[in-house]
Short mmCIF file of the C-alpha atoms (twelve columns), coordinates in Angstrom:
data_MODEL
# 
_entry.id   MODEL 
# 
loop_
_atom_site.group_PDB 
_atom_site.id 
_atom_site.type_symbol 
_atom_site.label_atom_id 
_atom_site.label_alt_id 
_atom_site.label_comp_id 
_atom_site.label_asym_id 
_atom_site.label_seq_id 
_atom_site.Cartn_x 
_atom_site.Cartn_y 
_atom_site.Cartn_z 
_atom_site.pdbx_PDB_model_num 
ATOM 1  C CA . MET A 1  -28.125 -18.809 17.174 1 
ATOM 2  C CA . ASN A 2  -25.346 -21.537 15.103 1 
ATOM 3  C CA . VAL A 3  -21.838 -20.473 14.283 1 
ATOM 4  C CA . GLU A 4  -20.544 -22.501 11.928 1 
ATOM 5  C CA . HIS A 5  -16.103 -22.657 11.855 1 
ATOM 6  C CA . GLN A 6  -15.290 -22.584 7.936  1 
ATOM 7  C CA . PRO A 7  -11.059 -23.108 8.516  1 
ATOM 8  C CA . GLY A 8  -10.943 -23.156 5.245  1 
ATOM 9  C CA . LYS A 9  -11.929 -19.972 4.472  1 
ATOM 10 C CA . GLN A 10 -10.290 -18.768 8.207  1 
ATOM 11 C CA . ARG A 11 -13.383 -17.570 9.366  1 
ATOM 12 C CA . PHE A 12 -16.801 -17.820 11.751 1 
ATOM 13 C CA . VAL A 13 -20.067 -17.589 10.032 1 
ATOM 14 C CA . VAL A 14 -24.185 -17.325 11.409 1 
ATOM 15 C CA . LEU A 15 -26.588 -17.663 8.920  1 
ATOM 16 C CA . SER A 16 -29.983 -15.431 9.261  1 
ATOM 17 C CA . GLY A 17 -32.120 -14.390 7.231  1 
ATOM 18 C CA . GLY A 18 -30.315 -15.139 4.667  1 
ATOM 19 C CA . MET A 19 -27.648 -12.741 5.401  1 
ATOM 20 C CA . GLU A 20 -23.960 -14.374 6.283  1 
ATOM 21 C CA . SER A 21 -22.311 -12.613 9.636  1 
ATOM 22 C CA . VAL A 22 -18.229 -13.181 10.312 1 
ATOM 23 C CA . LEU A 23 -15.472 -13.427 11.858 1 
ATOM 24 C CA . GLU A 24 -12.147 -13.735 9.882  1 
ATOM 25 C CA . TYR A 25 -9.110  -14.635 11.274 1 
ATOM 26 C CA . ARG A 26 -5.389  -15.199 9.792  1 
ATOM 27 C CA . VAL A 27 -3.053  -17.666 11.051 1 
ATOM 28 C CA . LEU A 28 0.300   -16.294 11.500 1 
ATOM 29 C CA . PRO A 29 4.017   -17.112 11.952 1 
ATOM 30 C CA . ARG A 30 4.451   -18.766 15.622 1 
ATOM 31 C CA . ASN A 31 1.310   -19.958 16.629 1 
ATOM 32 C CA . GLY A 32 -0.126  -16.875 15.932 1 
ATOM 33 C CA . ILE A 33 -3.758  -15.614 14.787 1 
ATOM 34 C CA . ASP A 34 -5.231  -12.159 14.464 1 
ATOM 35 C CA . PHE A 35 -8.621  -11.725 14.078 1 
ATOM 36 C CA . SER A 36 -8.654  -9.432  11.773 1 
ATOM 37 C CA . ARG A 37 -12.918 -8.442  10.874 1 
ATOM 38 C CA . THR A 38 -15.968 -8.653  12.235 1 
ATOM 39 C CA . PHE A 39 -19.384 -8.161  10.086 1 
ATOM 40 C CA . VAL A 40 -22.779 -7.805  10.471 1 
ATOM 41 C CA . PRO A 41 -25.380 -7.239  8.488  1 
ATOM 42 C CA . GLU A 42 -27.321 -4.040  9.626  1 
ATOM 43 C CA . GLU A 43 -30.570 -5.338  9.623  1 
ATOM 44 C CA . LEU A 44 -29.006 -8.186  12.356 1 
ATOM 45 C CA . ARG A 45 -27.237 -5.848  14.641 1 
ATOM 46 C CA . GLY A 46 -28.270 -5.921  18.232 1 
ATOM 47 C CA . GLN A 47 -28.897 -9.407  18.221 1 
ATOM 48 C CA . GLY A 48 -25.391 -10.850 20.275 1 
ATOM 49 C CA . ILE A 49 -24.171 -12.125 16.741 1 
ATOM 50 C CA . ALA A 50 -21.375 -10.544 16.836 1 
ATOM 51 C CA . GLU A 51 -21.121 -11.312 20.243 1 
ATOM 52 C CA . LYS A 52 -21.007 -14.800 20.275 1 
ATOM 53 C CA . LEU A 53 -19.195 -14.861 16.774 1 
ATOM 54 C CA . VAL A 54 -15.719 -13.716 18.985 1 
ATOM 55 C CA . ARG A 55 -16.711 -15.717 22.185 1 
ATOM 56 C CA . THR A 56 -16.607 -18.859 20.002 1 
ATOM 57 C CA . GLY A 57 -13.792 -17.911 17.848 1 
ATOM 58 C CA . ILE A 58 -11.789 -17.086 20.845 1 
ATOM 59 C CA . ALA A 59 -12.712 -20.188 22.406 1 
ATOM 60 C CA . TRP A 60 -11.282 -22.440 19.669 1 
ATOM 61 C CA . ALA A 61 -7.772  -20.307 18.759 1 
ATOM 62 C CA . ARG A 62 -7.159  -20.634 23.029 1 
ATOM 63 C CA . GLU A 63 -8.274  -24.325 23.157 1 
ATOM 64 C CA . GLU A 64 -5.685  -24.986 19.487 1 
ATOM 65 C CA . GLY A 65 -3.298  -23.202 21.651 1 
ATOM 66 C CA . TYR A 66 -2.633  -20.103 19.923 1 
ATOM 67 C CA . THR A 67 -1.592  -16.349 20.927 1 
ATOM 68 C CA . LEU A 68 -4.702  -13.979 20.288 1 
ATOM 69 C CA . GLN A 69 -4.190  -11.039 18.677 1 
ATOM 70 C CA . ALA A 70 -6.230  -8.844  17.004 1 
ATOM 71 C CA . SER A 71 -6.435  -6.257  14.542 1 
ATOM 72 C CA . CYS A 72 -10.283 -5.862  14.466 1 
ATOM 73 C CA . TRP A 73 -11.477 -3.149  16.463 1 
ATOM 74 C CA . TYR A 74 -14.056 -5.180  18.023 1 
ATOM 75 C CA . VAL A 75 -12.618 -7.875  19.380 1 
ATOM 76 C CA . LYS A 76 -9.912  -5.925  20.298 1 
ATOM 77 C CA . ARG A 77 -11.736 -3.994  22.482 1 
ATOM 78 C CA . PHE A 78 -13.535 -7.244  23.781 1 
ATOM 79 C CA . LEU A 79 -10.249 -8.344  24.380 1 
ATOM 80 C CA . GLU A 80 -8.808  -5.995  26.639 1 
ATOM 81 C CA . ARG A 81 -12.600 -5.391  28.237 1 
ATOM 82 C CA . GLY A 82 -11.757 -9.184  29.821 1 
ATOM 83 C CA . ARG A 83 -14.952 -10.291 28.117 1 
ATOM 84 C CA . HIS A 84 -13.609 -13.847 26.623 1 
ATOM 85 C CA . ARG A 85 -13.349 -15.090 30.406 1 
ATOM 86 C CA . GLY A 86 -16.339 -16.887 32.194 1 
# 
């Protein structure tokens, strides 16, 4: 599964079967980042696409030194459970 980062659109994307799954973010003042939306088409759910998008986005944000925030419930739950580690 290939995750493409589209920084100009502030999102990460997986294309599969002609459908687009996304993790959207907003860069905030003071070196913060807010992961604002995750979307996977119904036909593609249950394949781990959202998790792959989130893990990739979090890894990138950490490498860039961003302070993480999540207004998206899925990313927020992911961060709260510490699933982004390891």
